């Protein structure tokens, strides 16, 4: 990992944040800008390609991936507010392009990928001052943030910097919440059983808010909590941090 | 268990309704995960061992034909009779012939997944031969008329109460008891007799060393040793991938296998079988047969990526850690090998047409890959098999498992939307404007069974950054 502080970074918004959680994306951008780094948001960006990649449509995934590689063409780090999309771009793009003449370019692209909290901790070495009220927050690790990007400790270390936040870890922290993209649509019954157990664990922490670095999981967990009328809030970690340090 | 009406979705829906099954599995899996963690508490050491295990298995597979030939030669030299079976049916016939030659009508069996793959018990029954399972778990499910639901713990789906009832009802003269010790004693007493009555003993093979022609078998109950030493004839069945090059390859694999499977440093019994009883020896069978089964394995071997499937040492830990397996249990998969390994092995053995649907039942959370002691990239292979299930025109390519024209068309549309910025902007805008009015139909219908509809933002991130003046280049 290149740990030198850059002047400029690219921000990849992810399709889910674009459509459903723009505030989380903005918070990520603000957190980087706050450290005096210029954030570039290429307007033509879209999706990392993972949905098609995981569903058995590699050609479609590759076409979309190629587009992102073209767009993020300068030598800046690319910061991604999602462990899952970051994992796709960092670890799976090189596999997708294994036998492609562009492979060198793809590898260079992948080497510039950072998950947001990883970037804040290791490159920007961000320091946070908490202005919020005391709160107990539960933490949900997304599978790919944990197992592909291995950034869970980074995310948690940021939350621990907030002195009024009591961080609670889930009993089965590393078990999938049942989202898995199209899995939750193809096997809604199994997915529901998984998210139900996850919610039980969240409830058991006594937290009033659950945080995650991945909006897919959040959409799944909060959707199920709303359905079951459980009043625990869900928020992307970037937005949570941004609100706490600004006393919002 | 090859159910003609196999419907994976129906099976899973049914399994999920079974709250007792869920409870049994959750309890058992929790305990197994704990035990594994305890025995592999040193992460660095475990990683080193996994790298070694992976390289041993990869090396063996890279020269498999040569090693198999060597194994055959060595075994033959040692006095073990080697048979080759291309299909499960051929393997069954070989076992039958041996039994008939010895006029044996009882077979005592140690635990063997390959014999499950062969559906051996049913085959023998049709030929008037009784096959008796002597592994406690296998014994329980045989009494219940079921198949294993886990590759290491075949009766994991049953709790103590269910087993108590089963013993009471199925073993004549057995009083009802819930005492584990007593249950064990009942099984032991019932089975002991069988070992002497069984004319032929059958076992699986955990690994075989080509260098010396040694068959290695690990177990905890001692029944395996009984099956391989008490009857005058021993038949070992193994999948052809189980061979390793050298004797010294075996100890690290045993350590990985037992640590992953049961959280033990080593099992109570480790059997190394090299020859039948020699002159002057007091025990052991007079005749040993080794049946080496292909059943599609050599085809899997031919593909360098899919070949990794054959690295598997059948430890079952991927099942224990799989969030899908733990919710539905092994029977819902409808085939002999369940869980993550089943998802990649079964469709290759049985064809995507028949078993391809299994590959959809994964959230690709990577838990299986994280724990696999020989580092099989299971999620990658699941993706590969998913890719093979379709072709670009949405028509079946011979082995594709479903003709999903609509799905193919939808992904093509997705590609266009995400490749062409103007389309992307338009579709995000539409979602923001009309998303709340989306009917609960199609995929959303399933999603909203137990979740509220996703909320679409009025203003996308693309629009927000523009408004807020975030730089773009
Ligand atoms: S795939 Fe790996 S974890 Fe699963 S049974 Fe085989 S060796 Fe064990």
Coordinates of C-alpha atoms in Angstrom, one line a residue, chain A residues 8 11 13 15 17-23 25-26 29-30 33 38-47 49-61 63-64 67-68 74 76 92 95 143-144 147-148 172 175-176 178-180 182-195 197 219-220 222-224 226-228, chain B residues 8-9 12-13 16 22 26 33 321-324 326-328 357 360-367 370 380 383 386-388 390-392 401 404 407-409 411-412 414-421 424 427-428 431-432 443-444 446-452 454-465 468-473:
Chain A
X8 CA -5.7 14.5 -5.5
X11 CA -13.8 9.0 -5.7
X13 CA -19.4 6.5 -5.7
X15 CA -24.2 2.5 -8.0
X17 CA -24.8 5.0 -3.1
X18 CA -25.6 6.9 -6.2
X19 CA -29.2 5.7 -6.3
X20 CA -30.1 5.3 -2.6
X21 CA -27.4 6.7 -0.3
X22 CA -26.0 9.8 -1.8
X23 CA -25.4 11.4 1.7
X25 CA -21.1 9.3 -0.7
X26 CA -21.0 13.0 0.1
X29 CA -16.0 13.0 -0.1
X30 CA -16.1 15.6 2.7
X33 CA -11.6 17.1 1.5
X38 CA -8.7 17.4 -3.6
X39 CA -11.5 15.0 -4.6
X40 CA -12.2 14.3 -8.2
X41 CA -15.6 12.7 -9.1
X42 CA -15.6 11.7 -12.7
X43 CA -19.2 12.2 -13.8
X44 CA -19.2 9.3 -16.3
X45 CA -18.6 6.6 -13.6
X46 CA -21.3 4.0 -12.9
X47 CA -21.1 0.5 -11.4
X49 CA -19.6 -4.6 -12.4
X50 CA -19.9 -7.0 -9.5
X51 CA -23.6 -7.8 -9.9
X52 CA -23.1 -9.2 -13.4
X53 CA -19.7 -10.8 -12.5
X54 CA -21.3 -12.7 -9.6
X55 CA -24.4 -13.7 -11.6
X56 CA -22.6 -15.6 -14.4
X57 CA -22.3 -12.8 -16.9
X58 CA -18.6 -12.0 -17.1
X59 CA -18.7 -10.4 -20.5
X60 CA -21.2 -7.8 -19.4
X61 CA -19.2 -7.2 -16.2
X63 CA -17.6 -4.2 -20.5
X64 CA -18.7 -2.1 -17.5
X67 CA -15.5 1.7 -18.9
X68 CA -14.5 2.5 -15.3
X74 CA -5.0 9.3 -14.2
X76 CA -4.6 9.2 -8.5
X92 CA -11.5 -9.4 -9.3
X95 CA -9.0 -12.0 -12.9
X143 CA -18.1 -10.1 4.0
X144 CA -15.9 -8.5 1.4
X147 CA -12.4 -11.2 3.7
X148 CA -11.3 -9.5 0.6
X172 CA -21.5 -13.6 14.8
X175 CA -21.4 -14.2 9.3
X176 CA -23.0 -12.9 6.1
X178 CA -27.8 -12.6 3.6
X179 CA -27.6 -9.8 1.0
X180 CA -25.2 -11.2 -1.6
X182 CA -28.8 -11.3 -6.6
X183 CA -28.6 -14.1 -4.0
X184 CA -31.2 -12.2 -1.9
X185 CA -33.5 -12.2 -4.9
X186 CA -32.8 -15.7 -6.1
X187 CA -33.1 -17.3 -2.6
X188 CA -35.2 -14.8 -0.6
X189 CA -36.1 -17.5 1.9
X190 CA -32.6 -18.4 2.9
X191 CA -31.6 -14.7 2.7
X192 CA -34.4 -13.8 5.1
X193 CA -33.4 -16.5 7.5
X194 CA -29.9 -15.0 7.5
X195 CA -30.9 -11.4 8.0
X197 CA -30.4 -13.9 12.7
X219 CA -30.2 -1.9 2.6
X220 CA -30.8 -5.5 3.5
X222 CA -32.5 -1.9 7.6
X223 CA -35.2 -3.1 5.1
X224 CA -35.7 -6.2 7.2
X226 CA -38.3 -1.7 9.1
X227 CA -40.4 -4.6 8.0
X228 CA -40.4 -6.1 11.5
Chain B
X8 CA -33.9 -27.0 -4.8
X9 CA -36.1 -24.0 -4.1
X12 CA -34.9 -25.1 0.9
X13 CA -38.2 -23.5 1.6
X16 CA -36.4 -23.4 6.5
X22 CA -32.5 -24.9 12.4
X26 CA -27.1 -23.8 14.9
X33 CA -16.6 -23.8 14.8
X321 CA -19.0 -22.2 8.2
X322 CA -21.4 -21.8 5.4
X323 CA -24.3 -19.5 6.3
X324 CA -26.5 -21.2 3.7
X326 CA -26.3 -23.9 8.5
X327 CA -29.8 -22.6 7.6
X328 CA -31.0 -25.4 5.4
X357 CA -29.2 -24.7 -9.5
X360 CA -27.1 -20.1 -7.1
X361 CA -27.4 -20.8 -3.4
X362 CA -24.4 -18.8 -2.3
X363 CA -24.1 -15.2 -1.3
X364 CA -20.4 -15.5 -2.2
X365 CA -19.5 -14.4 1.3
X366 CA -16.1 -16.2 1.0
X367 CA -16.4 -17.9 4.4
X370 CA -11.4 -18.6 4.3
X380 CA -14.3 -18.4 -7.8
X383 CA -18.7 -18.1 -10.4
X386 CA -22.5 -19.9 -13.0
X387 CA -20.8 -18.5 -16.1
X388 CA -21.0 -21.9 -17.8
X390 CA -25.6 -19.5 -19.8
X391 CA -24.4 -18.6 -23.2
X392 CA -24.5 -15.1 -24.7
X401 CA -28.8 -25.6 -16.7
X404 CA -33.1 -17.8 -19.0
X407 CA -32.2 -12.9 -17.3
X408 CA -29.7 -12.7 -20.2
X409 CA -31.6 -9.8 -21.7
X411 CA -28.0 -8.3 -17.8
X412 CA -27.4 -7.0 -21.3
X414 CA -27.7 -3.5 -17.2
X415 CA -24.4 -3.4 -19.1
X416 CA -25.7 -0.7 -21.5
X417 CA -27.0 1.4 -18.6
X418 CA -23.7 1.2 -16.7
X419 CA -21.5 1.7 -19.8
X420 CA -23.3 4.6 -21.3
X421 CA -23.3 7.6 -19.0
X424 CA -27.1 5.7 -16.4
X427 CA -32.1 5.4 -15.1
X428 CA -31.0 6.8 -11.8
X431 CA -35.5 5.5 -9.9
X432 CA -35.3 8.6 -7.8
X443 CA -37.6 -9.5 -8.1
X444 CA -39.0 -6.8 -5.7
X446 CA -39.4 -11.7 -3.4
X447 CA -37.3 -9.0 -1.7
X448 CA -40.3 -7.5 0.0
X449 CA -41.4 -10.8 1.5
X450 CA -39.6 -9.9 4.7
X451 CA -38.2 -6.4 3.9
X452 CA -39.5 -3.0 3.1
X454 CA -35.5 -0.1 -1.1
X455 CA -35.6 3.7 -0.9
X456 CA -34.4 5.6 -3.9
X457 CA -32.9 9.1 -3.3
X458 CA -34.6 12.1 -4.8
X459 CA -31.2 13.3 -5.9
X460 CA -28.4 10.9 -6.9
X461 CA -24.8 11.3 -5.8
X462 CA -24.0 12.3 -9.4
X463 CA -26.4 15.2 -9.1
X464 CA -25.3 16.1 -5.6
X465 CA -21.6 16.3 -6.4
X468 CA -21.9 20.9 -4.4
X469 CA -19.1 21.7 -6.8
X470 CA -17.0 18.6 -6.3
X471 CA -14.2 18.7 -8.9
X472 CA -14.4 16.5 -12.0
X473 CA -11.7 15.9 -14.5

